[in-house]
C-alpha atoms as a printed R data frame, in Angstrom:
    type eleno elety resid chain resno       x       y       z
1   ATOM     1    CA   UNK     A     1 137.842 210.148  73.028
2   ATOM     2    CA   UNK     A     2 138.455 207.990  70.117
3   ATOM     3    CA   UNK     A     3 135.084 206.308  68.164
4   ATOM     4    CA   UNK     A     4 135.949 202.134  67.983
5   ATOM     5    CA   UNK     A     5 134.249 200.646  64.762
6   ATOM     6    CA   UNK     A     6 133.051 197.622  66.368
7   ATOM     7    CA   UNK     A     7 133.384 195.696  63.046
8   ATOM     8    CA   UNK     A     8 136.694 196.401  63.440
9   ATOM     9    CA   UNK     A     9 136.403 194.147  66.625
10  ATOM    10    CA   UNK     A    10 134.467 191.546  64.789
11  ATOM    11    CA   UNK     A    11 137.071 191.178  61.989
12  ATOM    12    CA   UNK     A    12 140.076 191.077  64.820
13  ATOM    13    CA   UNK     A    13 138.312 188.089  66.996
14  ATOM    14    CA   UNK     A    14 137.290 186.105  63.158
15  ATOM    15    CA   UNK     A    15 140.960 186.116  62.331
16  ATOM    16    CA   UNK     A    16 142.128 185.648  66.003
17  ATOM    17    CA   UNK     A    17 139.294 182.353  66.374
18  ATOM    18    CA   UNK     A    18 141.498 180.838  62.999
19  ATOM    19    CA   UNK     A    19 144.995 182.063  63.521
20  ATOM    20    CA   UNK     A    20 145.185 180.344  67.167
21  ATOM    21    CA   UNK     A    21 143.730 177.219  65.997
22  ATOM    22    CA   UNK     A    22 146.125 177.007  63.002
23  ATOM    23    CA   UNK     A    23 149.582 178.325  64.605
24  ATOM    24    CA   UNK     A    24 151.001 177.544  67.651
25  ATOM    25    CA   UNK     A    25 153.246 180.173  69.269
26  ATOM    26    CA   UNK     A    26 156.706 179.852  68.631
27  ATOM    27    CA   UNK     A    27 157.472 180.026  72.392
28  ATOM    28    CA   UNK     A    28 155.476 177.250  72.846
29  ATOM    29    CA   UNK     A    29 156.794 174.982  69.439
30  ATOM    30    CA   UNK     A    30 160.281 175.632  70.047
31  ATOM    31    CA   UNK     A    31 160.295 174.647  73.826
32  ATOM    32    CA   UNK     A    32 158.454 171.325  72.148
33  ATOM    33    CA   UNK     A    33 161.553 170.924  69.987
34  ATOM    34    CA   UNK     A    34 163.936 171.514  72.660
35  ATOM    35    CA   UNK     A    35 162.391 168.949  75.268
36  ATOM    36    CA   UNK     A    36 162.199 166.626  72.154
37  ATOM    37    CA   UNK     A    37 165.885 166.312  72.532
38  ATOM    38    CA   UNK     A    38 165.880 165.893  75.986
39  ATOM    39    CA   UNK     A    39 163.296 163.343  76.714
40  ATOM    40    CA   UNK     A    40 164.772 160.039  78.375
41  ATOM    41    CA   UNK     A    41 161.858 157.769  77.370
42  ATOM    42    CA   UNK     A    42 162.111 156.960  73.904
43  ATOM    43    CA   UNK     A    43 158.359 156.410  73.694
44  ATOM    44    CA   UNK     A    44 157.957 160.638  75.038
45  ATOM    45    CA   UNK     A    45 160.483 161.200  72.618
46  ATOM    46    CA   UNK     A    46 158.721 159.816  69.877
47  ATOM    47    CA   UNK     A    47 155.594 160.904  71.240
48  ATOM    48    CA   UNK     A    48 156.955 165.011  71.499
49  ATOM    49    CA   UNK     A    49 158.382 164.393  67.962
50  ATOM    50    CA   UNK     A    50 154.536 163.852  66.448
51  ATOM    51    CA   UNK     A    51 153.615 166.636  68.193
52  ATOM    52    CA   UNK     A    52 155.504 169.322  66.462
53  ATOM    53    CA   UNK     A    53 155.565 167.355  63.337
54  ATOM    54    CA   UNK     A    54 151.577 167.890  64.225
55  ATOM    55    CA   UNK     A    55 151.702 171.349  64.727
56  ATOM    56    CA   UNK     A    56 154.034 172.005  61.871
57  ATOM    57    CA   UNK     A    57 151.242 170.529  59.681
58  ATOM    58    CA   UNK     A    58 148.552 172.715  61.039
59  ATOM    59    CA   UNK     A    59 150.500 175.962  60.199
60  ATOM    60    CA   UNK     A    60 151.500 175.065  56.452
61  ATOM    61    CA   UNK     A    61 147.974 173.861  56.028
62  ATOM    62    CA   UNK     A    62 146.163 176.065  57.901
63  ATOM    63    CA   UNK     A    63 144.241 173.696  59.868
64  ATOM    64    CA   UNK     A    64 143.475 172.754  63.367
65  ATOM    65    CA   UNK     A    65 146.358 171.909  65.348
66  ATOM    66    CA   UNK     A    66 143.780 169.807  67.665
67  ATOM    67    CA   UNK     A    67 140.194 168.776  67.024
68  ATOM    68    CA   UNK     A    68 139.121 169.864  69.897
69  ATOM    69    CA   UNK     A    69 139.089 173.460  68.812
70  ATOM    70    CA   UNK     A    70 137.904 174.399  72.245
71  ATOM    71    CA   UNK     A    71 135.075 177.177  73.284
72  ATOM    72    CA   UNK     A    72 136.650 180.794  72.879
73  ATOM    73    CA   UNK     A    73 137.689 182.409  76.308
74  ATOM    74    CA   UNK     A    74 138.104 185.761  75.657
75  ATOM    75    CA   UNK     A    75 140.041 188.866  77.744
76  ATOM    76    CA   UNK     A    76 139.091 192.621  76.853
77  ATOM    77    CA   UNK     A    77 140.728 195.524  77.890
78  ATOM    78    CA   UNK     A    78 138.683 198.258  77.358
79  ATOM    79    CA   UNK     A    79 140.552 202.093  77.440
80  ATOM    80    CA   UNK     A    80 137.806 204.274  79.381
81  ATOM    81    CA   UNK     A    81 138.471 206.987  76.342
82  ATOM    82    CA   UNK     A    82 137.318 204.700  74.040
83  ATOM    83    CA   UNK     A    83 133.724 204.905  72.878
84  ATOM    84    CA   UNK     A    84 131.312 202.237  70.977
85  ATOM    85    CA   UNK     A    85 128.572 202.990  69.324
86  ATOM    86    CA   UNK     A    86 126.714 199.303  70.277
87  ATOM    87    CA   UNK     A    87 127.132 196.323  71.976
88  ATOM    88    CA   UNK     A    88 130.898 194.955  71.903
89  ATOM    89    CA   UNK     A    89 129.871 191.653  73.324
90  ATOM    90    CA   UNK     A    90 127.551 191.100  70.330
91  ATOM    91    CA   UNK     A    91 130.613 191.939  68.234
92  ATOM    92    CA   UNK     A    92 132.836 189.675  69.945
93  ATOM    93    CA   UNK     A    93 130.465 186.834  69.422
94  ATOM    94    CA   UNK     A    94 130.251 187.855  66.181
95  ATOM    95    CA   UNK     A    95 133.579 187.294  65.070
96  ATOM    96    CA   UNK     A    96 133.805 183.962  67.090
97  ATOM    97    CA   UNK     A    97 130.467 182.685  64.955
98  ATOM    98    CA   UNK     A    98 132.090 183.795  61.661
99  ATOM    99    CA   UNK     A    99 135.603 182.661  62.381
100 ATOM   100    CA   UNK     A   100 134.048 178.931  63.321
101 ATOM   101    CA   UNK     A   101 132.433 179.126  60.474
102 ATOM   102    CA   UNK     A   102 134.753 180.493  58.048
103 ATOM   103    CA   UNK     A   103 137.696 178.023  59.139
104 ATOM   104    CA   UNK     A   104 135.954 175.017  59.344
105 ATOM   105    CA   UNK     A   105 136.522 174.728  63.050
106 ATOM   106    CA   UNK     A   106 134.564 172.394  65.151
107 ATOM   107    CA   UNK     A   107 131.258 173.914  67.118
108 ATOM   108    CA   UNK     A   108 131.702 172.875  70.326
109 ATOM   109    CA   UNK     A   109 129.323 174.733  72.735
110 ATOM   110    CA   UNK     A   110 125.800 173.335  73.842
111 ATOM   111    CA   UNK     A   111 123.261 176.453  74.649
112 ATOM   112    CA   UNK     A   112 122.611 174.661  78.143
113 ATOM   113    CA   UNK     A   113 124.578 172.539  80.150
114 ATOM   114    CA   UNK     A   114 121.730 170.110  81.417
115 ATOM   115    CA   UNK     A   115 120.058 169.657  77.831
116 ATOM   116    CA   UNK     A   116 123.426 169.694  75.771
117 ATOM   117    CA   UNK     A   117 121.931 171.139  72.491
118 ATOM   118    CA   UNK     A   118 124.394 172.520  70.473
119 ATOM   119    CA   UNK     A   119 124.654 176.046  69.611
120 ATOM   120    CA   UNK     A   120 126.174 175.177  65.885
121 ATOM   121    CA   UNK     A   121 128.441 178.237  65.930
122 ATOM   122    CA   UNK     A   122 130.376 177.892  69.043
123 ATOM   123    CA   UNK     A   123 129.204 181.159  70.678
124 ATOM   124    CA   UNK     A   124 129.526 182.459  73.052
125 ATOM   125    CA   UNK     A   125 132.231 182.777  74.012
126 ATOM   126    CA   UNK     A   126 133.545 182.951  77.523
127 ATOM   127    CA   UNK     A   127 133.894 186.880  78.110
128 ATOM   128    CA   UNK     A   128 136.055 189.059  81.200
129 ATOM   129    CA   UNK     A   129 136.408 192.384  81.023
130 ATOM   130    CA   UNK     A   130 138.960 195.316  82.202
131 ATOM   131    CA   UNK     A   131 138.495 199.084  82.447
132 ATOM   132    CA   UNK     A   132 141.913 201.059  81.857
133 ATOM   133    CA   UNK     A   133 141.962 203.992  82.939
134 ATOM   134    CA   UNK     A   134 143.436 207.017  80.680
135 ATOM   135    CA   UNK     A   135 143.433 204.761  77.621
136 ATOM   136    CA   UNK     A   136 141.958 204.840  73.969
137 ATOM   137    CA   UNK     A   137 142.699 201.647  72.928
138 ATOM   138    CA   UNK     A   138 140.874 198.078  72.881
139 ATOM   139    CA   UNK     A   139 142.991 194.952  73.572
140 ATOM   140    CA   UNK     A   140 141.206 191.476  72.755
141 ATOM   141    CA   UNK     A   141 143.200 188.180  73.697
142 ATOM   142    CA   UNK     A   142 141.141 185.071  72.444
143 ATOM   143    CA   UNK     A   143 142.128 181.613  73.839
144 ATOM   144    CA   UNK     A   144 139.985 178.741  72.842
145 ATOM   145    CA   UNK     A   145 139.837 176.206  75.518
146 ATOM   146    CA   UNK     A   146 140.064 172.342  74.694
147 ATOM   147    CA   UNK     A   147 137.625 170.451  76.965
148 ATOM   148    CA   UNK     A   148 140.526 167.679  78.241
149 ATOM   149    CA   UNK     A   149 142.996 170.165  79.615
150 ATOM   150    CA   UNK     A   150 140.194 172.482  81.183
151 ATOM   151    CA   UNK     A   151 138.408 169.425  82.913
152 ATOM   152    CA   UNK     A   152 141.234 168.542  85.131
153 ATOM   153    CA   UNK     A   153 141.638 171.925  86.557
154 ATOM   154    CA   UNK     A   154 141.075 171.968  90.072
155 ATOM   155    CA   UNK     A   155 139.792 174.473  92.869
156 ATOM   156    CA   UNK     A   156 140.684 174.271  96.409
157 ATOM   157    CA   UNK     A   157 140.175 176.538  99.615
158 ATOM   158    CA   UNK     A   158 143.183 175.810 101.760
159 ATOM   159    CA   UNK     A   159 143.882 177.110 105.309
160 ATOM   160    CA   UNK     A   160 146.100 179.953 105.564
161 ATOM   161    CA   UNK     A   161 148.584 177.379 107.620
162 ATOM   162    CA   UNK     A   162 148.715 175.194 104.848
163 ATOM   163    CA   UNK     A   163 150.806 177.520 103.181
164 ATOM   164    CA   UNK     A   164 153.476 177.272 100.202
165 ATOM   165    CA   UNK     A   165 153.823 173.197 101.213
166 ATOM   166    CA   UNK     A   166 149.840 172.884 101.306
167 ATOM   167    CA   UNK     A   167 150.019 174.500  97.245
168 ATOM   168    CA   UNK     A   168 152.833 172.178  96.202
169 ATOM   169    CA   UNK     A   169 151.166 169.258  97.501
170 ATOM   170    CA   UNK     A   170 147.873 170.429  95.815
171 ATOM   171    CA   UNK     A   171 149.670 171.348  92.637
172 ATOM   172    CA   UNK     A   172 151.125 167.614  92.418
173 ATOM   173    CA   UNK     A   173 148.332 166.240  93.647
174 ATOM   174    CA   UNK     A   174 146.234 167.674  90.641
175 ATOM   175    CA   UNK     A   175 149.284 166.638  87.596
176 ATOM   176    CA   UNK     A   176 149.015 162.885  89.168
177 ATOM   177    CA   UNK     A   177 145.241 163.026  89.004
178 ATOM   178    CA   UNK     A   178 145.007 163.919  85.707
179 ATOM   179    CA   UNK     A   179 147.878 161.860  84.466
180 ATOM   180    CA   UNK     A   180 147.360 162.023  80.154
181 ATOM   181    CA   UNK     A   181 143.875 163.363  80.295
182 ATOM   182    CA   UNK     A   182 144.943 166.878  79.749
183 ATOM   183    CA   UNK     A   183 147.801 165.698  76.592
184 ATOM   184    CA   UNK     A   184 151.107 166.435  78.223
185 ATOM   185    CA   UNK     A   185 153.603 168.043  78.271
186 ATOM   186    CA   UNK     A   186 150.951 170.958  79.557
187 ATOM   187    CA   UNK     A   187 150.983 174.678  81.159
188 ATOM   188    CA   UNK     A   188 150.127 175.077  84.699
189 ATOM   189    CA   UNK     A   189 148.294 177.945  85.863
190 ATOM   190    CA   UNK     A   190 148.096 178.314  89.677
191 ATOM   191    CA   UNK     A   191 145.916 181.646  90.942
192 ATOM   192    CA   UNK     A   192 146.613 181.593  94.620
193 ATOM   193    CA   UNK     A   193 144.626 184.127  96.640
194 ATOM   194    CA   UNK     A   194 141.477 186.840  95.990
195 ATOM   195    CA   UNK     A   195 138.347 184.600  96.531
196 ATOM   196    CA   UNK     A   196 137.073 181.422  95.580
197 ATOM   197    CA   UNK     A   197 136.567 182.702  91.213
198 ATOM   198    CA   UNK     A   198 139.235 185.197  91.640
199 ATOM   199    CA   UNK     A   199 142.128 182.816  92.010
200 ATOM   200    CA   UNK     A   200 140.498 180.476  89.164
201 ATOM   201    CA   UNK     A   201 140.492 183.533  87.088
202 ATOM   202    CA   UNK     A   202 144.025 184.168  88.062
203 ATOM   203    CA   UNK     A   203 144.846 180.896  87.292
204 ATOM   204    CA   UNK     A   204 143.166 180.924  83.784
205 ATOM   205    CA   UNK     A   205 144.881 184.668  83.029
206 ATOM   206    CA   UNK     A   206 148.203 183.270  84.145
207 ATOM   207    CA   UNK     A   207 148.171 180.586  80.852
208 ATOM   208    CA   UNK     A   208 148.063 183.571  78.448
209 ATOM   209    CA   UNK     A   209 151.628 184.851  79.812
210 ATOM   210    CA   UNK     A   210 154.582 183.682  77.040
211 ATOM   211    CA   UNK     A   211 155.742 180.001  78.483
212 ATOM   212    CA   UNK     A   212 159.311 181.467  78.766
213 ATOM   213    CA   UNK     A   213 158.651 184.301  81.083
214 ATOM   214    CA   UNK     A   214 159.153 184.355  84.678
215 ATOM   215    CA   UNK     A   215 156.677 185.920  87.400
216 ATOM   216    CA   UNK     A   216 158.000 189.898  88.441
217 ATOM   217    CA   UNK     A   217 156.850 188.947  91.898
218 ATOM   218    CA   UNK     A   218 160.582 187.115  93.200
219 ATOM   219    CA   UNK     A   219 158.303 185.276  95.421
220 ATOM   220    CA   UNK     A   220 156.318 183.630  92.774
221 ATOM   221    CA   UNK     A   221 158.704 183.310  90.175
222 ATOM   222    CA   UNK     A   222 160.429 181.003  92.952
223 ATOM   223    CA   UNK     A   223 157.610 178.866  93.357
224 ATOM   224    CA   UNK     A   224 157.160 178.677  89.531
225 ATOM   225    CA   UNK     A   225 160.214 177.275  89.216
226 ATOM   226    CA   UNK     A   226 160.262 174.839  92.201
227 ATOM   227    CA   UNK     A   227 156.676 173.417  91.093
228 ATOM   228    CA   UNK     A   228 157.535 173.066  87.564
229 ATOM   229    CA   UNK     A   229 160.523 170.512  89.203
230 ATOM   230    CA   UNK     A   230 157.900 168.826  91.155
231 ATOM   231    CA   UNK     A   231 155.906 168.627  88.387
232 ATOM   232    CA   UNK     A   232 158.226 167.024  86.059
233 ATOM   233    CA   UNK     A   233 159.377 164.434  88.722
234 ATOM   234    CA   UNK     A   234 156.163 163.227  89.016
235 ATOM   235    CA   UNK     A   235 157.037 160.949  85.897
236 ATOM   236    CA   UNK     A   236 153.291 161.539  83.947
237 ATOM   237    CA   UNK     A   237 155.641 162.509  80.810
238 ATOM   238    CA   UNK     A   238 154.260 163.141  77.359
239 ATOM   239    CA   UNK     A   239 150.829 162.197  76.836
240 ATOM   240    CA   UNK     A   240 150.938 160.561  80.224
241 ATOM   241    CA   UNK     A   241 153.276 157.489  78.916
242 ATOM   242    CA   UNK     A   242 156.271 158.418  81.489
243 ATOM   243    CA   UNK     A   243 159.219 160.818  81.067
244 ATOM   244    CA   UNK     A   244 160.521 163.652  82.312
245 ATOM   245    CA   UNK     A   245 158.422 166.119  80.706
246 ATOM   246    CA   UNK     A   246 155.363 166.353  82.043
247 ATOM   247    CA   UNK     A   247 155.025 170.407  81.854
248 ATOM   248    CA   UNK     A   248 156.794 172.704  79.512
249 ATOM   249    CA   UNK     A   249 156.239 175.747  82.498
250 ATOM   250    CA   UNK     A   250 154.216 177.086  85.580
251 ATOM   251    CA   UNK     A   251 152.795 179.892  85.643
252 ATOM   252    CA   UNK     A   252 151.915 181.455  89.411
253 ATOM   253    CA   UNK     A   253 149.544 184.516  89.557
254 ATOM   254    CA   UNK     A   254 148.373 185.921  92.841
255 ATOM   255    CA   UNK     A   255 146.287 188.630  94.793
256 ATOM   256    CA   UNK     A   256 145.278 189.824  98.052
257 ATOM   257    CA   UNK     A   257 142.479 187.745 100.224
258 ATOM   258    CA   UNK     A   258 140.566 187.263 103.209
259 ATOM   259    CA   UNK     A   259 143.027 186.287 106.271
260 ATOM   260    CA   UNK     A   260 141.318 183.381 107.456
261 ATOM   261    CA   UNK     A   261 141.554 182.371 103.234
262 ATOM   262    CA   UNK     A   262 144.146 180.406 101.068
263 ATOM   263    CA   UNK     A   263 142.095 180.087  97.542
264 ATOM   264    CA   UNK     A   264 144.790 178.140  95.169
265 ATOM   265    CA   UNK     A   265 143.097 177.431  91.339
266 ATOM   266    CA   UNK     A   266 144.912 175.196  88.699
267 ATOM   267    CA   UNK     A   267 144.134 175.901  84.978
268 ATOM   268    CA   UNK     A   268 145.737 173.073  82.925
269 ATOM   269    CA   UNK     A   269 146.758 173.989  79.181
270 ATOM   270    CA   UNK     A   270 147.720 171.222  76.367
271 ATOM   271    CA   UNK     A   271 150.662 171.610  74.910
272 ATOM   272    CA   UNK     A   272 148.356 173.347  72.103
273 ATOM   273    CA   UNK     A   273 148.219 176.409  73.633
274 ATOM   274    CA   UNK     A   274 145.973 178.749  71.848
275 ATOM   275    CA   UNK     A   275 146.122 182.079  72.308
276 ATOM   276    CA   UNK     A   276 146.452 185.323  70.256
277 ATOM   277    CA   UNK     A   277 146.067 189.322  70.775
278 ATOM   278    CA   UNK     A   278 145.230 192.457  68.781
279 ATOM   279    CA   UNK     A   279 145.198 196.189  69.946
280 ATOM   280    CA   UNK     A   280 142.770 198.612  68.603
């Protein structure tokens, strides 16, 4: 049984809350530069160019890559050998408050959602939370969430018969709604299955995977590929000005469900996506 110092934790999320906001992943920034060269429409060309010139910026300056600095989703995955003397949520929330402070990063949570007063520190954050079994450590992913990209995610309940076709035509559906709203070239997460806020938590979990990697599941790492196709013939393109790019990847996660269900989520990520780890 190992003790966790949960100012340890504190310190790891205060860093995290800067460090995503500043740097964007390199998986991420060089798919950006390698789209840049392929883009047919010289406006998304010139419009994917700014964007890593952006982001390039950010990390020498240590700024915010966006404004929108998001409100702090957070994954924990908690070893059942581990023990905590206190609250780990308060810690958690913690780090988020100093890290907003300490980095100059926008406050962009309101305590209620009907009275919209603002909670001046961005807490708290959005919280889930994993047992592993066997396990002494602590793993903390933070991902703040921009407020454009999260508000044209979509929920549906399909019909079993709708199957794989029913999903793509959701899935398209969805990118031609939200046309620029979410700043293209994005990250689609699709959570197909579970129940109706299992497969938008599957969705949301599938956006912290590395954009290059495929699903292990041959049956989803098909459909990622054939809906990132659709996606990008749907002709939104960078920032939603036409192109070829509309997504830089698609990321399928899925789980067992009811068998008269067909829940299918879709998380939308900017192409800032935020996200960083730690093990303790």
């Amino acid at each position: 049984m190992k003790n966790l110092d949960l100012n340890k934790v504190t310190d790891a999320v205060e860093k995290m809350c800067m460090e995503a906001n500043f740097y964007l992943g390199s998986d991420v920034l060089d798919n950006l530069k390698k789209i840049a060269k392929t883009e047919d429409s010289p406006v998304g060309k010139n419009i994917l160019n700014q964007i890593v010139t952006n982001h390039e910026i950010a990390q020498e300056n240590q700024v915010p890559m966006c404004q929108d600095t998001g409100i702090v989703v957070v994954f924990l995955e908690i070893g059942t050998e581990v023990y905590m003397d206190g609250d780990i949520y308060d810690a958690v929330n913690e780090g988020i408050r100093r890290g907003y402070e300490k980095g100059f990063l926008r406050k962009s949570v309101v305590k209620d959602p009907l009275d919209r007063v603002n909670t001046k520190d961005n807490t708290p954050g959005i919280i889930h939370t994993k047992l592993v079994a066997g396990s002494d450590k602590v793993k903390i992913i933070i991902a703040p969430k921009g407020g454009g990209s999260e508000n044209m995610s979509a929920i549906r309940m399909l019909k079993p018969a709708d199957g794989i076709e029913g999903i793509k035509e959701f899935v398209v559906e969805t990118i031609k709604k939200a046309g620029g709203n979410p700043c293209p070239p994005i990250i689609v997460g699709v959570g197909i299955g579970g129940s109706f806020e299992k497969a938008a938590l599957l969705a949301k979990e599938s956006l912290m995977r590395d954009v290059n990697d495929s699903s292990t599941n041959p049956i989803n790492a098909k459909l990622e590929d054939e809906l990132l196709e659709l996606v990008n013939k749907t002709g939104v393109g960078p920032m939603g000005l036409g192109g070829r790019n509309t997504a830089l990847s698609v990321k399928v996660e899925t789980y067992p469900c009811h068998i008269a269900s067909l829940p299918v989520a879709i998380n939308l990520n900017c192409h800032a996506a935020r996200h960083k780890e730690v093990i303790l």
